[in-house]
Amino acid sequence: MKNPNVVIIYVDDLGYGDLSSYGATKISTPNIDALTQKGIRFTNAHSTAATCTPSRYSMMTGKYPFRQSGTNILPGDAKLIISLEDFTLPKVFKQAGYKTAIIGKWHLGLGSTVEKNWNAELKPGPLEVGFDYSFIFPATADRVPTVFVENHNVVNVQAEDSITVSYSHKVGNEPTGSENPELLKMKASPNHGHNNTIVNGIGRIGWMSGGTAARWTDEELSFTFIDKVKSFIAENKEKPFFLFYNATEPHVPRMPATMFKGKSGLGYRGDAILQLDHSVGEITQQLKNLGLLENTIVVFTSDNGPVLDDGYQDGAVEMLNGHRPSAGLRGGKYSAFEAGSRMPFIVSWPQQIKSAQTSEALVGQLDLLSSFAKMLNVTVPAKQAYDSQNLIQTFIGKSNSGREYIVKSSGTFSIIKGKYKYIKPSKGEKMNELTQIELGNSIEDQLYDLSVDPYEINNIAKENPKIVQELKATLEAELSSK
Ligand code: NG6
Ligand code: CA
């Protein structure tokens, strides 16, 4: 039997409650939900962090983000944070003879220095850490440079209009959101900082000049990516492939294509989720058209939890209309509470998984590396990907056993072990004023019994000193090991 193709769809800031297959009633996501029909819907799956860069670092390397400094949210000019010596998720597949590609958001840095020439080859980057083909944008959609990078080069960069990027000061003399707010088609929220260079009528974090022909149009971002996705699948239909599609939705700025604008009734955030669902449908359809769907494993999950106002006045708050992006879980993006990093997580494989299943096993996104390695008989080198556990039988629905525990990073650290969740004391602010998200920080120990208190309302640390001691010890041992 031919090895299955593997497609991981990793989306940006989608919450546990944002899909109809996870209980949403105000929005419908039929294409994503369809993956659960011949697949497994996990209810206890986690990213290792409540923001993007650290979660992605973990998924790629099979290591917790706190193993390495500099894994927090990166600016758009950051250097590559994955070591070239690291064994990575795409290297697993490459070693098994797969063709590997990344398409979409990257946010793990490019090149070996912050100061770099955007008009020349940008390396090391995705190709140097295990991908055969790469079509990405460097950081987030709200950060400069707002350009695509295909393999080593910015697409459409022209010598006479070279690109300069800075995160410390204004470069060039183009208007910025703070100086020329009248030019904006979507206002920035006060104090978030999305008010530097204006591209496509949207203020960004950071400044750029030049590269006029290379700049993207937000409304077309996902069409551009999906076009590349379809070509990659078609070109590699004969051999097994690993495709890592990193969608930008529903991260800010939410600027959906015209066909989705106003369709959800929940503002642009909801419209962006419809656009994402459409993209998933396009991927599935392409696999189907080429006769590949049956023997393709599709994993769908999100890098961190939901946020409404993350920098732009796009109606997400005002038009929420009773929708619950985190399905009632406490907190959100950035938070130590569950909404920050308990993720929708679906694994579909029609040839092997014939019906809809639900799994409550404790799994982490970082476990995909060792699990696929096991499936493909690839040996993970010693001292590599050491936080990643082989759970392949669980991921394909043949076992219910998961991890003993998982450690998660936000402004502080938390651990889930069995039914308990412990949050390490921290002096950080309780509430993020900008996003109005509870961060889960407290100077006291926090312990929750998630089996009866999934919303983390009753802190039972005082009544259960022994359990606190045990979880704390496990957490501290992880934080200080390796
Ligand atoms: C935050 C940005 C937010 C978003 C986030 C990264 C501010 C005030 N907010 O710092 O808008 O860009 O970084 O999101 O700057 S993530 O999903 O890539 O982690
Ligand atoms: Ca994110």
Coordinates of C-alpha atoms and ligand atoms in Angstrom, one line a residue:
M1 CA 0.0 0.0 0.0
K2 CA 1.2 3.5 -0.9
N3 CA 2.1 5.7 2.0
P4 CA -0.7 8.2 2.7
N5 CA -0.2 11.8 1.7
V6 CA -0.4 14.1 4.7
V7 CA -1.9 17.6 4.6
I8 CA -1.8 19.7 7.8
I9 CA -4.0 22.7 7.8
Y10 CA -2.8 25.0 10.5
V11 CA -5.0 28.0 10.9
D12 CA -4.4 31.3 12.8
D13 CA -6.3 32.3 15.9
L14 CA -9.3 30.0 15.4
G15 CA -11.0 29.2 18.7
Y16 CA -12.3 25.9 20.2
G17 CA -15.9 27.1 19.5
D18 CA -15.5 28.6 16.1
L19 CA -16.6 25.5 14.1
S20 CA -20.0 24.0 13.8
S21 CA -18.5 20.6 14.4
Y22 CA -17.3 22.0 17.8
G23 CA -20.8 23.3 18.7
A24 CA -21.0 26.7 17.0
T25 CA -24.6 27.6 16.1
K26 CA -24.1 31.1 14.7
I27 CA -21.7 30.1 12.0
S28 CA -21.6 27.1 9.7
T29 CA -18.4 25.4 8.6
P30 CA -19.5 22.5 6.4
N31 CA -16.2 21.8 4.7
I32 CA -14.2 21.6 7.8
D33 CA -17.0 19.6 9.5
A34 CA -16.9 17.1 6.7
L35 CA -13.4 16.1 7.8
T36 CA -14.9 14.7 11.0
Q37 CA -17.2 12.4 9.0
K38 CA -14.4 10.0 8.2
G39 CA -12.2 11.2 11.0
I40 CA -11.7 11.9 14.6
R41 CA -12.6 15.1 16.4
F42 CA -10.3 15.6 19.4
T43 CA -11.7 17.4 22.5
N44 CA -8.5 17.5 24.5
A45 CA -5.9 18.6 22.0
H46 CA -3.4 21.4 22.6
S47 CA -1.0 23.8 21.1
T48 CA 2.0 24.4 23.4
A49 CA 1.4 28.1 23.6
A50 CA -1.3 30.8 23.4
T51 CA 0.4 32.7 20.5
C52 CA 1.7 31.9 17.1
T53 CA 5.4 31.7 17.0
P54 CA 5.9 29.4 20.0
S55 CA 3.2 27.1 18.9
R56 CA 4.6 26.8 15.4
Y57 CA 8.1 26.4 16.7
S58 CA 6.9 23.4 18.7
M59 CA 5.0 21.8 15.9
M60 CA 8.0 22.1 13.6
T61 CA 10.7 20.9 16.1
G62 CA 8.8 18.6 18.6
K63 CA 10.2 20.7 21.4
Y64 CA 8.5 23.0 23.9
P65 CA 9.0 26.6 23.1
F66 CA 10.7 27.3 26.4
R67 CA 13.6 25.1 25.4
Q68 CA 14.9 28.0 23.4
S69 CA 14.9 31.7 24.0
G70 CA 13.6 34.0 21.3
T71 CA 10.5 31.9 20.5
N72 CA 8.0 34.6 21.4
I73 CA 5.9 36.5 18.7
L74 CA 8.4 37.6 16.1
P75 CA 8.5 40.9 14.2
G76 CA 8.4 40.6 10.4
D77 CA 12.2 41.1 10.0
A78 CA 13.2 38.4 12.5
K79 CA 15.9 35.9 11.6
L80 CA 15.1 32.2 11.4
I81 CA 14.7 30.7 14.9
I82 CA 14.8 27.0 14.0
S83 CA 18.3 25.7 14.1
L84 CA 19.5 24.0 10.9
E85 CA 20.6 21.1 13.1
D86 CA 17.1 20.6 14.4
F87 CA 15.2 17.6 13.3
T88 CA 11.9 18.9 12.0
L89 CA 8.4 17.8 11.0
P90 CA 9.1 18.2 7.2
K91 CA 12.4 16.3 7.6
V92 CA 10.5 13.3 8.9
F93 CA 8.6 13.2 5.6
K94 CA 11.6 14.0 3.5
Q95 CA 13.5 11.1 5.0
A96 CA 10.6 8.8 4.1
G97 CA 10.8 10.0 0.5
Y98 CA 8.0 12.4 0.5
K99 CA 7.8 15.7 -1.4
T100 CA 7.3 18.5 1.2
A101 CA 5.8 21.9 0.9
I102 CA 4.8 24.8 3.1
I103 CA 2.3 27.3 1.8
G104 CA 0.9 30.2 3.8
K105 CA 2.0 32.0 7.0
W106 CA 5.5 31.3 8.3
H107 CA 6.3 33.5 11.3
L108 CA 9.5 31.7 12.3
G109 CA 12.0 34.2 10.8
L110 CA 14.1 34.3 7.7
G111 CA 17.8 34.6 7.1
S112 CA 20.5 34.6 9.7
T113 CA 20.3 38.3 10.6
V114 CA 17.6 40.9 11.4
E115 CA 19.2 43.3 9.0
K116 CA 18.7 41.7 5.6
N117 CA 18.4 42.4 1.9
W118 CA 14.8 41.7 0.9
N119 CA 15.7 42.0 -2.7
A120 CA 18.2 39.2 -2.7
E121 CA 17.9 35.5 -1.7
L122 CA 16.4 35.1 1.8
K123 CA 18.0 32.2 3.5
P124 CA 18.1 30.1 5.6
G125 CA 14.3 29.7 5.8
P126 CA 11.7 27.0 5.1
L127 CA 13.8 25.2 2.4
E128 CA 16.8 24.9 4.8
V129 CA 14.6 23.3 7.6
G130 CA 13.1 20.6 5.4
F131 CA 10.7 21.9 2.8
D132 CA 11.2 21.2 -0.9
Y133 CA 8.9 24.0 -1.9
S134 CA 7.8 27.1 0.0
F135 CA 5.3 29.9 -0.8
I136 CA 4.9 31.9 2.3
F137 CA 4.5 35.3 3.8
P138 CA 7.1 36.1 6.4
A139 CA 5.2 36.8 9.6
T140 CA 1.6 37.8 10.1
A141 CA -0.8 39.5 7.9
D142 CA -0.7 42.7 10.0
R143 CA 3.1 43.0 9.8
V144 CA 5.4 44.3 7.1
P145 CA 6.7 43.2 4.7
T146 CA 3.3 42.5 3.1
V147 CA 4.8 40.3 0.4
F148 CA 5.0 36.6 -0.7
V149 CA 8.2 34.8 -0.6
E150 CA 8.5 31.8 -3.0
N151 CA 11.5 29.6 -2.1
H152 CA 14.3 32.1 -1.5
N153 CA 12.8 35.2 -3.2
V154 CA 10.2 37.8 -2.8
V155 CA 7.7 37.4 -5.6
N156 CA 7.7 40.3 -8.0
V157 CA 10.4 42.3 -6.4
Q158 CA 12.0 44.7 -8.8
A159 CA 15.5 46.0 -8.7
E160 CA 14.4 49.6 -9.3
D161 CA 11.8 49.5 -6.5
S162 CA 13.8 47.7 -3.8
I163 CA 12.2 46.8 -0.4
T164 CA 13.3 48.2 2.9
V165 CA 11.8 47.1 6.2
S166 CA 12.2 48.4 9.7
Y167 CA 10.6 47.8 13.0
S168 CA 12.3 50.7 14.8
H169 CA 11.7 53.7 12.6
K170 CA 9.8 55.0 9.6
V171 CA 11.5 54.2 6.3
G172 CA 10.5 55.8 3.0
N173 CA 7.9 58.5 2.8
E174 CA 4.7 56.6 2.3
P175 CA 1.7 57.5 4.5
T176 CA 1.2 55.8 7.8
G177 CA -1.9 55.0 9.7
S178 CA -1.0 57.4 12.5
E179 CA -0.2 60.3 10.1
N180 CA -2.9 59.7 7.6
P181 CA -5.8 57.9 9.2
E182 CA -8.2 59.3 6.5
L183 CA -6.5 56.9 4.0
L184 CA -7.5 53.8 5.9
K185 CA -10.3 51.5 4.7
M186 CA -10.3 49.8 8.2
K187 CA -9.5 51.8 11.3
A188 CA -6.8 50.6 13.7
S189 CA -7.9 50.1 17.3
P190 CA -6.4 52.7 19.6
N191 CA -3.1 51.8 21.3
H192 CA -2.5 48.4 19.5
G193 CA 0.1 49.9 17.2
H194 CA -1.3 48.8 13.7
N195 CA -0.7 52.3 12.5
N196 CA 2.6 52.3 10.6
T197 CA 2.9 51.8 6.9
I198 CA -0.4 51.7 5.0
V199 CA -0.6 48.8 2.5
N200 CA -3.9 48.2 0.7
G201 CA -5.6 50.8 2.9
I202 CA -4.7 49.0 6.1
G203 CA -2.2 50.2 8.6
R204 CA 0.5 47.6 9.6
I205 CA 2.9 46.9 12.4
G206 CA 6.3 48.1 11.2
W207 CA 7.4 50.2 8.2
M208 CA 8.3 49.3 4.7
S209 CA 9.1 51.1 1.5
G210 CA 9.4 49.9 -2.1
G211 CA 8.3 46.6 -3.5
T212 CA 5.1 48.2 -4.8
A213 CA 4.5 45.4 -7.3
A214 CA 5.2 42.7 -4.7
R215 CA 2.6 43.8 -2.2
W216 CA -0.4 41.6 -1.6
T217 CA -4.0 42.5 -1.7
D218 CA -5.5 41.1 1.5
E219 CA -8.8 40.2 -0.2
E220 CA -6.8 37.8 -2.5
L221 CA -4.4 36.3 0.0
S222 CA -6.1 33.0 0.5
F223 CA -6.9 32.6 -3.2
T224 CA -3.3 33.1 -3.9
F225 CA -2.3 30.4 -1.4
I226 CA -5.0 28.0 -2.5
D227 CA -3.9 28.3 -6.1
K228 CA -0.4 27.2 -5.0
V229 CA -1.8 24.4 -2.9
K230 CA -3.8 23.0 -5.8
S231 CA -0.8 23.1 -8.1
F232 CA 1.4 21.4 -5.6
I233 CA -1.1 18.6 -5.1
A234 CA -1.6 18.2 -8.8
E235 CA 2.2 18.2 -9.6
N236 CA 2.8 15.6 -6.9
K237 CA -0.1 13.3 -7.3
E238 CA 2.0 10.3 -8.2
K239 CA 4.3 10.4 -5.1
P240 CA 3.5 10.8 -1.5
F241 CA 3.6 14.4 -0.3
F242 CA 3.5 16.4 2.9
L243 CA 1.7 19.7 2.5
F244 CA 1.7 22.2 5.4
Y245 CA -0.9 24.7 4.6
N246 CA -0.8 27.6 7.1
A247 CA -4.0 29.7 6.6
T248 CA -4.1 33.3 7.8
E249 CA -7.7 33.3 8.8
P250 CA -9.2 34.5 11.1
H251 CA -6.1 36.5 12.2
V252 CA -6.2 40.3 11.8
P253 CA -6.5 42.2 9.6
R254 CA -9.6 40.4 8.6
M255 CA -10.2 41.5 5.0
P256 CA -12.1 38.7 3.3
A257 CA -12.8 38.5 -0.4
T258 CA -15.9 40.2 -1.7
M259 CA -17.8 36.9 -2.0
F260 CA -17.6 36.4 1.8
K261 CA -18.0 40.0 3.0
G262 CA -21.2 40.3 5.1
K263 CA -22.0 36.6 4.6
S264 CA -21.7 35.4 8.2
G265 CA -23.6 38.3 9.9
L266 CA -20.8 38.3 12.5
G267 CA -18.6 40.9 10.9
Y268 CA -15.3 40.3 9.1
R269 CA -14.1 37.8 11.6
G270 CA -17.0 35.5 10.9
D271 CA -16.6 36.1 7.1
A272 CA -13.0 35.2 7.4
I273 CA -14.0 31.9 9.0
L274 CA -16.4 31.2 6.0
Q275 CA -13.5 32.0 3.7
L276 CA -11.3 29.5 5.6
D277 CA -14.0 26.9 5.3
H278 CA -14.2 27.5 1.6
S279 CA -10.4 27.1 1.3
V280 CA -10.7 23.7 3.1
G281 CA -13.4 22.7 0.7
E282 CA -11.1 23.7 -2.2
I283 CA -8.3 21.5 -0.9
T284 CA -10.6 18.5 -0.3
Q285 CA -12.1 18.9 -3.7
Q286 CA -8.7 19.0 -5.4
L287 CA -7.7 15.8 -3.5
K288 CA -11.0 14.2 -4.6
N289 CA -10.6 15.2 -8.2
L290 CA -7.2 13.6 -8.4
G291 CA -8.3 10.5 -6.6
L292 CA -6.2 11.2 -3.6
L293 CA -8.7 11.9 -0.9
E294 CA -9.1 8.3 0.3
N295 CA -5.4 7.8 1.1
T296 CA -4.7 11.3 2.4
I297 CA -4.5 12.1 6.1
V298 CA -5.8 15.6 6.7
V299 CA -5.0 17.2 10.1
F300 CA -6.9 20.4 10.8
T301 CA -6.0 22.6 13.9
S302 CA -5.2 26.1 15.0
D303 CA -2.1 27.7 16.5
N304 CA -3.8 29.5 19.4
G305 CA -7.1 30.6 20.7
P306 CA -9.5 33.3 19.6
V307 CA -9.4 37.1 20.0
L308 CA -11.9 39.7 18.9
D309 CA -10.2 43.0 18.9
D310 CA -6.5 42.3 18.0
G311 CA -5.8 45.7 16.5
Y312 CA -8.5 46.8 14.0
Q313 CA -12.0 48.0 14.3
D314 CA -13.5 45.4 12.1
G315 CA -16.8 44.8 13.9
A316 CA -15.8 41.5 15.6
V317 CA -16.8 42.8 19.0
E318 CA -20.0 44.6 18.0
M319 CA -21.3 41.9 15.6
L320 CA -20.5 38.8 17.7
N321 CA -24.3 38.2 17.8
G322 CA -24.0 35.6 20.6
H323 CA -21.3 33.5 18.8
R324 CA -18.9 31.9 21.3
P325 CA -15.4 31.7 19.7
S326 CA -14.1 29.6 22.6
A327 CA -17.2 27.6 23.3
G328 CA -17.3 29.1 26.8
L329 CA -13.7 28.1 27.7
R330 CA -12.1 30.9 29.8
G331 CA -9.6 33.4 28.4
G332 CA -8.6 33.5 24.8
K333 CA -5.5 34.1 22.7
Y334 CA -2.5 35.1 25.0
S335 CA -4.2 33.4 28.0
A336 CA -3.1 30.6 30.4
F337 CA -6.7 29.6 30.6
E338 CA -8.0 26.9 28.3
A339 CA -9.3 29.1 25.5
G340 CA -5.7 30.1 24.8
S341 CA -4.4 26.7 23.7
R342 CA -7.1 24.0 23.8
M343 CA -7.6 23.7 20.1
P344 CA -10.0 22.2 17.6
F345 CA -8.1 19.3 16.2
I346 CA -9.4 16.9 13.5
V347 CA -7.7 14.0 11.8
S348 CA -9.3 12.6 8.7
W349 CA -8.2 9.5 6.7
P350 CA -11.1 8.1 4.7
Q351 CA -9.3 4.9 3.8
Q352 CA -8.6 4.0 7.4
I353 CA -11.2 5.9 9.4
K354 CA -14.6 4.9 8.1
S355 CA -16.9 6.8 10.5
A356 CA -17.1 9.8 12.7
Q357 CA -15.3 9.4 16.0
T358 CA -14.6 11.6 19.0
S359 CA -11.5 11.3 21.2
E360 CA -10.9 12.7 24.6
A361 CA -7.2 11.6 24.7
L362 CA -4.8 14.3 25.8
V363 CA -2.7 15.1 22.7
G364 CA -0.4 17.9 21.7
Q365 CA 0.3 19.3 18.3
L366 CA 4.0 18.8 18.9
D367 CA 3.3 15.0 19.0
L368 CA 2.6 14.9 15.3
L369 CA 6.4 14.8 14.6
S370 CA 7.1 11.6 16.5
S371 CA 3.8 10.1 15.5
F372 CA 4.4 10.5 11.8
A373 CA 8.0 9.4 12.2
K374 CA 6.7 6.1 13.8
M375 CA 4.1 5.7 11.0
L376 CA 6.8 6.0 8.4
N377 CA 9.5 4.1 10.2
V378 CA 11.7 7.1 10.4
T379 CA 14.1 7.3 13.4
V380 CA 14.1 10.5 15.3
P381 CA 17.7 11.3 16.0
A382 CA 18.9 11.2 19.6
K383 CA 18.5 14.5 21.5
Q384 CA 16.0 15.8 18.9
A385 CA 12.3 16.5 19.1
Y386 CA 12.4 15.2 22.7
D387 CA 9.1 16.7 23.8
S388 CA 7.2 15.0 21.0
Q389 CA 5.5 11.7 21.8
N390 CA 4.5 9.0 19.4
L391 CA 0.7 8.9 19.6
I392 CA 0.0 7.7 16.0
Q393 CA -2.4 5.0 17.1
T394 CA -4.4 7.6 18.9
F395 CA -4.3 10.1 16.0
I396 CA -5.7 7.5 13.7
G397 CA -8.4 6.3 16.1
K398 CA -6.9 2.9 17.0
S399 CA -6.2 3.8 20.6
N400 CA -7.6 6.1 23.3
S401 CA -4.5 6.7 25.2
G402 CA -2.8 10.1 25.2
R403 CA -0.1 11.9 27.0
E404 CA 0.3 11.7 30.8
Y405 CA 0.6 15.5 30.8
I406 CA 1.3 18.6 28.7
V407 CA 3.0 21.9 29.5
K408 CA 1.7 25.1 28.0
S409 CA 3.2 28.6 27.7
S410 CA 1.5 32.0 27.9
G411 CA 2.8 34.9 30.0
T412 CA 3.2 32.1 32.6
F413 CA 3.2 28.3 32.4
S414 CA 0.4 25.7 33.0
I415 CA 0.2 22.0 33.0
I416 CA -2.6 19.6 32.4
K417 CA -2.2 16.2 34.0
G418 CA -5.1 13.8 34.1
K419 CA -8.2 15.8 35.0
Y420 CA -6.2 18.6 36.7
K421 CA -4.8 21.8 35.4
Y422 CA -2.3 23.8 37.4
I423 CA -1.3 27.4 36.5
K424 CA 2.0 28.7 37.9
P425 CA 1.8 31.9 39.9
S426 CA 2.9 35.0 38.0
K427 CA 2.9 38.7 38.5
G428 CA 1.6 39.4 35.0
E429 CA -1.5 41.5 34.5
K430 CA -4.8 39.7 35.1
M431 CA -6.6 41.2 32.1
N432 CA -5.1 42.3 28.8
E433 CA -6.7 45.7 28.4
L434 CA -6.2 45.9 24.7
T435 CA -7.9 42.7 23.8
Q436 CA -10.1 42.4 27.0
I437 CA -8.9 38.9 27.5
E438 CA -8.3 37.3 30.9
L439 CA -4.7 36.1 30.9
G440 CA -5.0 33.7 33.7
N441 CA -2.2 35.3 35.7
S442 CA -2.4 35.2 39.5
I443 CA 0.2 35.5 42.3
E444 CA -1.5 32.4 43.8
D445 CA -1.3 28.8 42.7
Q446 CA -4.3 27.9 40.6
L447 CA -5.7 24.4 40.3
Y448 CA -8.8 23.4 38.4
D449 CA -10.5 20.0 38.0
L450 CA -11.3 20.2 34.3
S451 CA -13.5 17.1 34.5
V452 CA -16.1 19.0 36.5
D453 CA -15.0 22.6 35.9
P454 CA -13.9 22.9 32.2
Y455 CA -14.4 26.7 32.4
E456 CA -11.8 27.1 35.2
I457 CA -14.1 28.9 37.6
N458 CA -13.3 27.3 40.9
N459 CA -9.7 27.4 42.0
I460 CA -9.3 24.4 44.3
A461 CA -5.6 24.8 45.0
K462 CA -6.0 25.6 48.7
E463 CA -8.1 22.5 49.4
N464 CA -5.7 20.2 47.5
P465 CA -2.1 21.0 48.5
K466 CA -0.9 17.5 47.6
I467 CA -2.2 17.7 44.0
V468 CA -0.8 21.2 43.7
Q469 CA 2.6 19.9 44.9
E470 CA 2.5 17.0 42.4
L471 CA 1.6 19.1 39.3
K472 CA 4.0 21.9 40.3
A473 CA 6.8 19.3 40.7
T474 CA 6.1 17.8 37.2
L475 CA 5.9 21.3 35.7
E476 CA 9.1 22.5 37.3
A477 CA 11.0 19.3 36.3
E478 CA 10.0 20.0 32.7
L479 CA 10.9 23.7 32.8
S480 CA 14.4 22.9 34.2
S481 CA 15.3 19.8 32.2
K482 CA 17.3 19.4 29.0
Ligands
NG6_1 C1 0.5 41.0 19.0 C2 -0.3 42.1 18.1 C3 -1.4 41.3 17.5 C4 -1.0 40.1 16.7 C5 -0.1 39.3 17.6 C6 0.5 38.1 16.8 C7 -0.1 44.2 19.3 C8 -0.6 45.1 20.3 N1 -0.8 43.1 19.0 O1 1.6 41.6 19.5 O2 -2.1 42.2 16.7 O3 -0.2 40.6 15.6 O4 1.0 40.0 18.1 O5 -0.4 37.1 16.6 O6 1.0 44.5 18.7 S1 0.1 35.7 16.4 O7 -1.1 34.9 16.2 O8 0.9 35.7 15.2 O9 0.7 35.3 17.6
CA2 CA -2.0 32.8 15.8

